[in-house]
Amino acid sequence: MRHRVATFKINRSSSHVRALLANAVCSLIDHGQIKTTLVRAKRIRQLAEQMVTYGKRGDLHARRLAVAKLHNPTLVKKLFDEVAPGFKERQGGYTRIIKLGKRIGDAAEMALLSFVENDEQVKAAKKAAEAPAAEAPAAEAPAAEEK
């Protein structure tokens, strides 16, 4: 029985799972989003968020830990220089999983795993949302005066 065993069943050996996760996280860092099965996406999310946390720390030890897990120094550099600094204000939850339905061939649940908006995108969206709200009362005021 599997009482209190909190792992996802990917049906591979542990070394194969580690390699699969490292390659998937590297693809996520490189492309920004990946399409995979739901179970894999949930497992990839754990490692991806850990890597972004390492990137936010930014020290040499965190960089070495990330290279040890991902085995790709060029993508670790991209993670530390481009991806992670965008999440400085966020305290976690760097990725999102969007369910896509069942795959045609074997009816496996598919999902899209992507990074959420970084801090600059969130600030720009807030400014854009506040600007029309501030202009709306000003536009209605002259119309009320004319009547």
CSV table of N, CA and C in Angstrom, one decimal:
chain,number,residue,atom,x,y,z
A,1,MET,N,0.8,-1.2,0.0
A,1,MET,CA,0.0,0.0,0.0
A,1,MET,C,0.9,1.2,0.0
A,2,ARG,N,0.4,2.3,-0.6
A,2,ARG,CA,1.1,3.6,-0.7
A,2,ARG,C,0.7,4.6,0.3
A,3,HIS,N,0.5,4.3,1.5
A,3,HIS,CA,0.1,5.2,2.5
A,3,HIS,C,1.1,6.3,2.7
A,4,ARG,N,0.7,7.6,2.6
A,4,ARG,CA,1.5,8.8,2.8
A,4,ARG,C,2.7,8.9,1.9
A,5,VAL,N,2.6,8.4,0.7
A,5,VAL,CA,3.7,8.5,-0.3
A,5,VAL,C,3.2,9.6,-1.3
A,6,ALA,N,3.8,10.7,-1.1
A,6,ALA,CA,3.4,11.9,-1.9
A,6,ALA,C,4.3,12.1,-3.1
A,7,THR,N,4.3,11.2,-4.1
A,7,THR,CA,5.0,11.3,-5.3
A,7,THR,C,4.0,11.1,-6.5
A,8,PHE,N,4.4,11.6,-7.6
A,8,PHE,CA,3.7,11.4,-8.8
A,8,PHE,C,4.2,10.2,-9.6
A,9,LYS,N,3.3,9.4,-10.0
A,9,LYS,CA,3.7,8.1,-10.7
A,9,LYS,C,3.9,8.5,-12.2
A,10,ILE,N,5.2,8.5,-12.6
A,10,ILE,CA,5.6,8.8,-14.0
A,10,ILE,C,5.9,7.5,-14.7
A,11,ASN,N,6.1,6.4,-13.9
A,11,ASN,CA,6.3,5.1,-14.5
A,11,ASN,C,7.7,5.0,-15.2
A,12,ARG,N,8.7,5.5,-14.6
A,12,ARG,CA,10.1,5.5,-15.0
A,12,ARG,C,11.0,5.3,-13.9
A,13,SER,N,12.2,4.9,-14.1
A,13,SER,CA,13.2,4.7,-13.1
A,13,SER,C,13.6,6.1,-12.5
A,14,SER,N,14.2,6.2,-11.4
A,14,SER,CA,14.4,7.4,-10.7
A,14,SER,C,15.4,8.3,-11.5
A,15,SER,N,16.4,7.6,-12.1
A,15,SER,CA,17.4,8.4,-13.0
A,15,SER,C,16.7,8.9,-14.2
A,16,HIS,N,15.8,8.1,-14.8
A,16,HIS,CA,15.1,8.6,-16.0
A,16,HIS,C,14.2,9.8,-15.6
A,17,VAL,N,13.6,9.7,-14.5
A,17,VAL,CA,12.7,10.8,-14.0
A,17,VAL,C,13.5,12.1,-13.8
A,18,ARG,N,14.7,12.0,-13.2
A,18,ARG,CA,15.5,13.1,-13.0
A,18,ARG,C,16.0,13.8,-14.3
A,19,ALA,N,16.3,12.9,-15.3
A,19,ALA,CA,16.7,13.4,-16.6
A,19,ALA,C,15.5,14.1,-17.3
A,20,LEU,N,14.4,13.4,-17.2
A,20,LEU,CA,13.2,14.0,-17.9
A,20,LEU,C,12.8,15.3,-17.3
A,21,LEU,N,12.9,15.5,-16.0
A,21,LEU,CA,12.5,16.7,-15.3
A,21,LEU,C,13.5,17.8,-15.7
A,22,ALA,N,14.8,17.5,-15.7
A,22,ALA,CA,15.8,18.5,-16.0
A,22,ALA,C,15.7,19.0,-17.4
A,23,ASN,N,15.4,18.1,-18.4
A,23,ASN,CA,15.2,18.5,-19.8
A,23,ASN,C,13.9,19.3,-19.9
A,24,ALA,N,12.9,19.0,-19.2
A,24,ALA,CA,11.6,19.7,-19.3
A,24,ALA,C,11.7,21.1,-18.7
A,25,VAL,N,12.4,21.2,-17.6
A,25,VAL,CA,12.6,22.5,-17.0
A,25,VAL,C,13.5,23.4,-17.9
A,26,CYS,N,14.5,22.8,-18.5
A,26,CYS,CA,15.3,23.5,-19.5
A,26,CYS,C,14.5,24.0,-20.7
A,27,SER,N,13.6,23.2,-21.2
A,27,SER,CA,12.7,23.6,-22.2
A,27,SER,C,11.8,24.8,-21.8
A,28,LEU,N,11.3,24.7,-20.5
A,28,LEU,CA,10.4,25.7,-20.0
A,28,LEU,C,11.2,27.0,-19.9
A,29,ILE,N,12.4,27.0,-19.4
A,29,ILE,CA,13.2,28.2,-19.3
A,29,ILE,C,13.5,28.8,-20.7
A,30,ASP,N,13.8,27.9,-21.7
A,30,ASP,CA,14.2,28.4,-23.0
A,30,ASP,C,13.0,28.9,-23.8
A,31,HIS,N,11.8,28.3,-23.7
A,31,HIS,CA,10.6,28.7,-24.5
A,31,HIS,C,9.6,29.4,-23.7
A,32,GLY,N,9.6,29.4,-22.4
A,32,GLY,CA,8.6,30.1,-21.6
A,32,GLY,C,7.3,29.2,-21.3
A,33,GLN,N,7.1,28.2,-22.1
A,33,GLN,CA,5.9,27.3,-21.9
A,33,GLN,C,6.2,26.0,-22.6
A,34,ILE,N,5.6,25.0,-22.0
A,34,ILE,CA,5.7,23.6,-22.6
A,34,ILE,C,4.3,22.9,-22.5
A,35,LYS,N,4.1,22.0,-23.4
A,35,LYS,CA,2.9,21.2,-23.4
A,35,LYS,C,3.3,19.8,-23.1
A,36,THR,N,2.6,19.3,-22.0
A,36,THR,CA,3.0,17.9,-21.5
A,36,THR,C,1.8,17.4,-20.9
A,37,THR,N,1.9,16.2,-20.3
A,37,THR,CA,0.8,15.6,-19.6
A,37,THR,C,0.6,16.2,-18.2
A,38,LEU,N,-0.5,16.1,-17.7
A,38,LEU,CA,-0.9,16.8,-16.4
A,38,LEU,C,0.0,16.3,-15.3
A,39,VAL,N,0.2,15.0,-15.2
A,39,VAL,CA,1.1,14.5,-14.1
A,39,VAL,C,2.5,15.0,-14.2
A,40,ARG,N,3.0,15.0,-15.4
A,40,ARG,CA,4.4,15.5,-15.6
A,40,ARG,C,4.5,17.0,-15.3
A,41,ALA,N,3.4,17.7,-15.7
A,41,ALA,CA,3.4,19.2,-15.5
A,41,ALA,C,3.5,19.5,-14.0
A,42,LYS,N,2.7,18.7,-13.2
A,42,LYS,CA,2.7,18.9,-11.7
A,42,LYS,C,4.1,18.6,-11.1
A,43,ARG,N,4.8,17.6,-11.7
A,43,ARG,CA,6.1,17.3,-11.2
A,43,ARG,C,7.2,18.3,-11.7
A,44,ILE,N,7.0,18.7,-12.9
A,44,ILE,CA,8.0,19.7,-13.5
A,44,ILE,C,7.8,21.0,-12.7
A,45,ARG,N,6.6,21.4,-12.3
A,45,ARG,CA,6.4,22.6,-11.6
A,45,ARG,C,7.2,22.7,-10.4
A,46,GLN,N,7.3,21.6,-9.6
A,46,GLN,CA,8.1,21.6,-8.4
A,46,GLN,C,9.5,22.0,-8.6
A,47,LEU,N,10.2,21.4,-9.6
A,47,LEU,CA,11.6,21.7,-9.9
A,47,LEU,C,11.7,23.1,-10.5
A,48,ALA,N,10.8,23.5,-11.4
A,48,ALA,CA,10.9,24.8,-12.0
A,48,ALA,C,10.8,25.9,-10.9
A,49,GLU,N,9.9,25.8,-10.0
A,49,GLU,CA,9.8,26.8,-9.0
A,49,GLU,C,11.0,26.8,-8.1
A,50,GLN,N,11.6,25.7,-7.8
A,50,GLN,CA,12.8,25.6,-7.0
A,50,GLN,C,14.0,26.3,-7.8
A,51,MET,N,14.1,26.1,-9.1
A,51,MET,CA,15.1,26.7,-9.9
A,51,MET,C,14.9,28.3,-9.9
A,52,VAL,N,13.7,28.8,-10.0
A,52,VAL,CA,13.5,30.2,-10.0
A,52,VAL,C,13.9,30.8,-8.6
A,53,THR,N,13.6,30.0,-7.6
A,53,THR,CA,14.0,30.5,-6.2
A,53,THR,C,15.5,30.6,-6.1
A,54,TYR,N,16.2,29.6,-6.7
A,54,TYR,CA,17.7,29.7,-6.8
A,54,TYR,C,18.1,30.9,-7.5
A,55,GLY,N,17.4,31.2,-8.7
A,55,GLY,CA,17.8,32.3,-9.5
A,55,GLY,C,17.6,33.6,-8.7
A,56,LYS,N,16.5,33.7,-7.9
A,56,LYS,CA,16.3,34.9,-7.1
A,56,LYS,C,17.4,35.1,-6.1
A,57,ARG,N,17.9,34.0,-5.5
A,57,ARG,CA,19.0,34.2,-4.6
A,57,ARG,C,20.2,34.7,-5.3
A,58,GLY,N,20.6,34.2,-6.4
A,58,GLY,CA,21.6,34.7,-7.3
A,58,GLY,C,23.0,34.5,-6.9
A,59,ASP,N,23.3,33.8,-5.8
A,59,ASP,CA,24.7,33.7,-5.4
A,59,ASP,C,25.3,32.5,-6.1
A,60,LEU,N,26.6,32.3,-5.9
A,60,LEU,CA,27.4,31.3,-6.6
A,60,LEU,C,26.9,29.9,-6.2
A,61,HIS,N,26.6,29.7,-4.9
A,61,HIS,CA,26.2,28.4,-4.4
A,61,HIS,C,24.8,28.0,-5.1
A,62,ALA,N,23.9,29.0,-5.2
A,62,ALA,CA,22.6,28.7,-5.8
A,62,ALA,C,22.8,28.4,-7.3
A,63,ARG,N,23.8,29.1,-8.0
A,63,ARG,CA,24.1,28.8,-9.4
A,63,ARG,C,24.6,27.4,-9.6
A,64,ARG,N,25.5,27.0,-8.6
A,64,ARG,CA,26.1,25.6,-8.7
A,64,ARG,C,25.0,24.6,-8.5
A,65,LEU,N,24.1,24.8,-7.5
A,65,LEU,CA,23.0,23.9,-7.3
A,65,LEU,C,22.1,23.7,-8.5
A,66,ALA,N,21.8,24.8,-9.2
A,66,ALA,CA,21.0,24.8,-10.4
A,66,ALA,C,21.7,24.1,-11.5
A,67,VAL,N,23.0,24.3,-11.7
A,67,VAL,CA,23.7,23.6,-12.7
A,67,VAL,C,23.8,22.1,-12.4
A,68,ALA,N,23.9,21.7,-11.2
A,68,ALA,CA,23.9,20.3,-10.8
A,68,ALA,C,22.6,19.6,-11.1
A,69,LYS,N,21.5,20.3,-11.0
A,69,LYS,CA,20.2,19.7,-11.3
A,69,LYS,C,19.8,19.7,-12.7
A,70,LEU,N,20.2,20.8,-13.4
A,70,LEU,CA,19.7,21.0,-14.8
A,70,LEU,C,20.8,20.5,-15.9
A,71,HIS,N,22.0,20.5,-15.5
A,71,HIS,CA,23.1,20.0,-16.4
A,71,HIS,C,23.2,20.9,-17.7
A,72,ASN,N,22.9,22.2,-17.6
A,72,ASN,CA,22.9,23.0,-18.8
A,72,ASN,C,23.3,24.4,-18.3
A,73,PRO,N,24.6,24.8,-18.3
A,73,PRO,CA,25.1,26.0,-17.8
A,73,PRO,C,24.5,27.3,-18.6
A,74,THR,N,24.3,27.1,-19.9
A,74,THR,CA,23.8,28.2,-20.6
A,74,THR,C,22.4,28.6,-20.3
A,75,LEU,N,21.6,27.6,-20.0
A,75,LEU,CA,20.2,27.9,-19.6
A,75,LEU,C,20.1,28.3,-18.2
A,76,VAL,N,21.0,27.9,-17.3
A,76,VAL,CA,21.1,28.4,-16.0
A,76,VAL,C,21.5,29.9,-16.0
A,77,LYS,N,22.4,30.3,-16.9
A,77,LYS,CA,22.7,31.7,-17.0
A,77,LYS,C,21.5,32.5,-17.4
A,78,LYS,N,20.7,32.0,-18.4
A,78,LYS,CA,19.5,32.6,-18.8
A,78,LYS,C,18.5,32.7,-17.7
A,79,LEU,N,18.4,31.7,-16.9
A,79,LEU,CA,17.5,31.7,-15.7
A,79,LEU,C,17.9,32.7,-14.7
A,80,PHE,N,19.2,32.8,-14.4
A,80,PHE,CA,19.6,33.8,-13.4
A,80,PHE,C,19.6,35.2,-13.9
A,81,ASP,N,19.9,35.4,-15.2
A,81,ASP,CA,20.0,36.8,-15.7
A,81,ASP,C,18.7,37.3,-16.3
A,82,GLU,N,17.8,36.5,-16.8
A,82,GLU,CA,16.6,37.0,-17.5
A,82,GLU,C,15.3,36.6,-16.8
A,83,VAL,N,15.1,35.4,-16.4
A,83,VAL,CA,13.8,34.9,-15.9
A,83,VAL,C,13.6,35.2,-14.4
A,84,ALA,N,14.6,34.8,-13.6
A,84,ALA,CA,14.4,35.0,-12.1
A,84,ALA,C,14.3,36.5,-11.7
A,85,PRO,N,15.1,37.4,-12.2
A,85,PRO,CA,14.9,38.8,-11.8
A,85,PRO,C,13.5,39.4,-12.0
A,86,GLY,N,12.8,38.9,-12.9
A,86,GLY,CA,11.4,39.3,-13.1
A,86,GLY,C,10.5,38.9,-12.0
A,87,PHE,N,10.9,38.0,-11.1
A,87,PHE,CA,10.0,37.6,-10.0
A,87,PHE,C,10.5,38.0,-8.6
A,88,LYS,N,11.3,39.1,-8.6
A,88,LYS,CA,11.8,39.5,-7.3
A,88,LYS,C,10.8,39.8,-6.2
A,89,GLU,N,9.7,40.4,-6.6
A,89,GLU,CA,8.6,40.8,-5.7
A,89,GLU,C,7.7,39.7,-5.4
A,90,ARG,N,7.7,38.6,-6.1
A,90,ARG,CA,6.7,37.5,-6.0
A,90,ARG,C,7.3,36.5,-5.0
A,91,GLN,N,6.5,36.0,-4.1
A,91,GLN,CA,6.9,35.1,-3.0
A,91,GLN,C,6.6,33.6,-3.4
A,92,GLY,N,6.5,33.3,-4.6
A,92,GLY,CA,6.2,31.9,-5.0
A,92,GLY,C,5.2,31.9,-6.1
A,93,GLY,N,4.9,30.7,-6.6
A,93,GLY,CA,3.8,30.6,-7.6
A,93,GLY,C,4.3,31.2,-9.0
A,94,TYR,N,5.4,30.8,-9.4
A,94,TYR,CA,6.0,31.4,-10.7
A,94,TYR,C,5.5,30.7,-11.9
A,95,THR,N,4.8,29.6,-11.8
A,95,THR,CA,4.3,28.9,-13.0
A,95,THR,C,2.8,28.7,-12.9
A,96,ARG,N,2.2,28.4,-14.0
A,96,ARG,CA,0.8,28.1,-14.0
A,96,ARG,C,0.6,26.9,-14.9
A,97,ILE,N,-0.4,26.1,-14.5
A,97,ILE,CA,-0.8,24.9,-15.3
A,97,ILE,C,-2.2,25.1,-15.9
A,98,ILE,N,-2.3,25.0,-17.2
A,98,ILE,CA,-3.6,25.2,-17.8
A,98,ILE,C,-4.0,23.8,-18.4
A,99,LYS,N,-5.1,23.3,-18.0
A,99,LYS,CA,-5.5,22.0,-18.6
A,99,LYS,C,-6.0,22.1,-20.0
A,100,LEU,N,-5.6,21.2,-20.9
A,100,LEU,CA,-6.0,21.3,-22.3
A,100,LEU,C,-7.0,20.2,-22.7
A,101,GLY,N,-7.3,19.3,-21.9
A,101,GLY,CA,-8.2,18.2,-22.3
A,101,GLY,C,-7.4,16.9,-22.5
A,102,LYS,N,-8.0,15.9,-23.1
A,102,LYS,CA,-7.4,14.6,-23.3
A,102,LYS,C,-6.7,14.5,-24.6
A,103,ARG,N,-5.6,13.8,-24.6
A,103,ARG,CA,-4.8,13.6,-25.9
A,103,ARG,C,-5.6,12.5,-26.7
A,104,ILE,N,-5.5,12.7,-28.0
A,104,ILE,CA,-6.3,11.8,-28.9
A,104,ILE,C,-5.8,10.4,-28.8
A,105,GLY,N,-4.5,10.1,-28.8
A,105,GLY,CA,-4.0,8.7,-28.9
A,105,GLY,C,-4.3,7.9,-27.7
A,106,ASP,N,-4.0,8.4,-26.5
A,106,ASP,CA,-4.2,7.5,-25.3
A,106,ASP,C,-5.0,8.1,-24.2
A,107,ALA,N,-5.7,9.2,-24.5
A,107,ALA,CA,-6.6,9.9,-23.6
A,107,ALA,C,-5.9,10.4,-22.3
A,108,ALA,N,-4.6,10.7,-22.4
A,108,ALA,CA,-3.9,11.2,-21.3
A,108,ALA,C,-4.3,12.7,-21.1
A,109,GLU,N,-4.4,13.1,-19.9
A,109,GLU,CA,-4.8,14.6,-19.6
A,109,GLU,C,-3.6,15.4,-20.0
A,110,MET,N,-3.8,16.4,-20.9
A,110,MET,CA,-2.7,17.3,-21.3
A,110,MET,C,-2.8,18.6,-20.6
A,111,ALA,N,-1.7,19.3,-20.5
A,111,ALA,CA,-1.6,20.6,-19.8
A,111,ALA,C,-0.6,21.4,-20.4
A,112,LEU,N,-0.7,22.7,-20.3
A,112,LEU,CA,0.2,23.7,-20.7
A,112,LEU,C,0.9,24.3,-19.5
A,113,LEU,N,2.2,24.2,-19.3
A,113,LEU,CA,2.9,24.7,-18.2
A,113,LEU,C,3.6,25.9,-18.7
A,114,SER,N,3.4,27.1,-18.0
A,114,SER,CA,4.1,28.3,-18.4
A,114,SER,C,4.4,29.2,-17.2
A,115,PHE,N,5.3,30.1,-17.4
A,115,PHE,CA,5.6,31.1,-16.4
A,115,PHE,C,4.5,32.1,-16.3
A,116,VAL,N,4.2,32.6,-15.1
A,116,VAL,CA,3.2,33.6,-15.0
A,116,VAL,C,3.9,35.0,-15.4
A,117,GLU,N,3.1,36.1,-15.4
A,117,GLU,CA,3.6,37.4,-15.7
A,117,GLU,C,4.7,37.8,-14.7
A,118,ASN,N,5.7,38.4,-15.1
A,118,ASN,CA,6.7,38.9,-14.2
A,118,ASN,C,6.3,40.2,-13.6
A,119,ASP,N,7.1,40.8,-12.7
A,119,ASP,CA,6.7,42.0,-12.0
A,119,ASP,C,6.5,43.2,-12.9
A,120,GLU,N,7.3,43.3,-13.9
A,120,GLU,CA,7.2,44.5,-14.8
A,120,GLU,C,5.8,44.4,-15.6
A,121,GLN,N,5.4,43.2,-16.0
A,121,GLN,CA,4.2,43.0,-16.7
A,121,GLN,C,3.0,43.3,-15.8
A,122,VAL,N,3.1,42.9,-14.6
A,122,VAL,CA,2.0,43.1,-13.6
A,122,VAL,C,1.9,44.6,-13.3
A,123,LYS,N,3.0,45.3,-13.2
A,123,LYS,CA,2.9,46.8,-12.9
A,123,LYS,C,2.3,47.5,-14.1
A,124,ALA,N,2.7,47.1,-15.3
A,124,ALA,CA,2.2,47.7,-16.5
A,124,ALA,C,0.7,47.5,-16.7
A,125,ALA,N,0.2,46.3,-16.3
A,125,ALA,CA,-1.2,46.0,-16.4
A,125,ALA,C,-2.0,46.8,-15.4
A,126,LYS,N,-1.4,47.0,-14.2
A,126,LYS,CA,-2.1,47.8,-13.2
A,126,LYS,C,-2.2,49.3,-13.6
A,127,LYS,N,-1.1,49.8,-14.2
A,127,LYS,CA,-1.1,51.2,-14.7
A,127,LYS,C,-2.2,51.3,-15.8
A,128,ALA,N,-2.2,50.3,-16.7
A,128,ALA,CA,-3.2,50.4,-17.8
A,128,ALA,C,-4.6,50.3,-17.3
A,129,ALA,N,-4.8,49.5,-16.2
A,129,ALA,CA,-6.2,49.4,-15.6
A,129,ALA,C,-6.6,50.7,-14.9
A,130,GLU,N,-5.6,51.3,-14.2
A,130,GLU,CA,-5.9,52.6,-13.5
A,130,GLU,C,-6.1,53.8,-14.4
A,131,ALA,N,-5.4,53.8,-15.5
A,131,ALA,CA,-5.5,55.0,-16.4
A,131,ALA,C,-6.9,55.2,-17.0
A,132,PRO,N,-7.6,54.2,-17.5
A,132,PRO,CA,-9.0,54.4,-18.0
A,132,PRO,C,-10.0,54.6,-16.9
A,133,ALA,N,-9.7,54.1,-15.7
A,133,ALA,CA,-10.6,54.3,-14.6
A,133,ALA,C,-10.5,55.8,-14.1
A,134,ALA,N,-9.3,56.4,-14.2
A,134,ALA,CA,-9.2,57.8,-13.8
A,134,ALA,C,-9.8,58.7,-14.9
A,135,GLU,N,-9.7,58.3,-16.2
A,135,GLU,CA,-10.3,59.1,-17.2
A,135,GLU,C,-11.8,59.0,-17.4
A,136,ALA,N,-12.4,57.9,-16.9
A,136,ALA,CA,-13.8,57.7,-17.1
A,136,ALA,C,-14.6,58.8,-16.4
A,137,PRO,N,-14.4,59.1,-15.1
A,137,PRO,CA,-15.2,60.2,-14.5
A,137,PRO,C,-15.0,61.5,-15.2
A,138,ALA,N,-13.8,61.8,-15.6
A,138,ALA,CA,-13.6,63.1,-16.3
A,138,ALA,C,-14.4,63.2,-17.6
A,139,ALA,N,-14.6,62.1,-18.3
A,139,ALA,CA,-15.4,62.0,-19.5
A,139,ALA,C,-16.8,62.2,-19.3
A,140,GLU,N,-17.3,61.6,-18.1
A,140,GLU,CA,-18.7,61.7,-17.8
A,140,GLU,C,-19.1,63.1,-17.3
A,141,ALA,N,-18.2,63.8,-16.7
A,141,ALA,CA,-18.5,65.1,-16.1
A,141,ALA,C,-19.0,66.2,-17.1
A,142,PRO,N,-18.3,66.4,-18.2
A,142,PRO,CA,-18.8,67.3,-19.2
A,142,PRO,C,-20.2,66.9,-19.8
A,143,ALA,N,-20.5,65.7,-19.9
A,143,ALA,CA,-21.8,65.2,-20.4
A,143,ALA,C,-22.9,65.6,-19.4
A,144,ALA,N,-22.6,65.6,-18.1
A,144,ALA,CA,-23.6,65.9,-17.1
A,144,ALA,C,-23.8,67.5,-17.1
A,145,GLU,N,-22.8,68.2,-17.4
A,145,GLU,CA,-22.9,69.7,-17.3
A,145,GLU,C,-23.7,70.2,-18.5
A,146,GLU,N,-23.6,69.5,-19.6
A,146,GLU,CA,-24.3,70.0,-20.8
A,146,GLU,C,-25.9,69.9,-20.6
A,147,LYS,N,-26.4,69.0,-19.9
A,147,LYS,CA,-27.8,68.8,-19.7
A,147,LYS,C,-28.3,69.7,-18.7
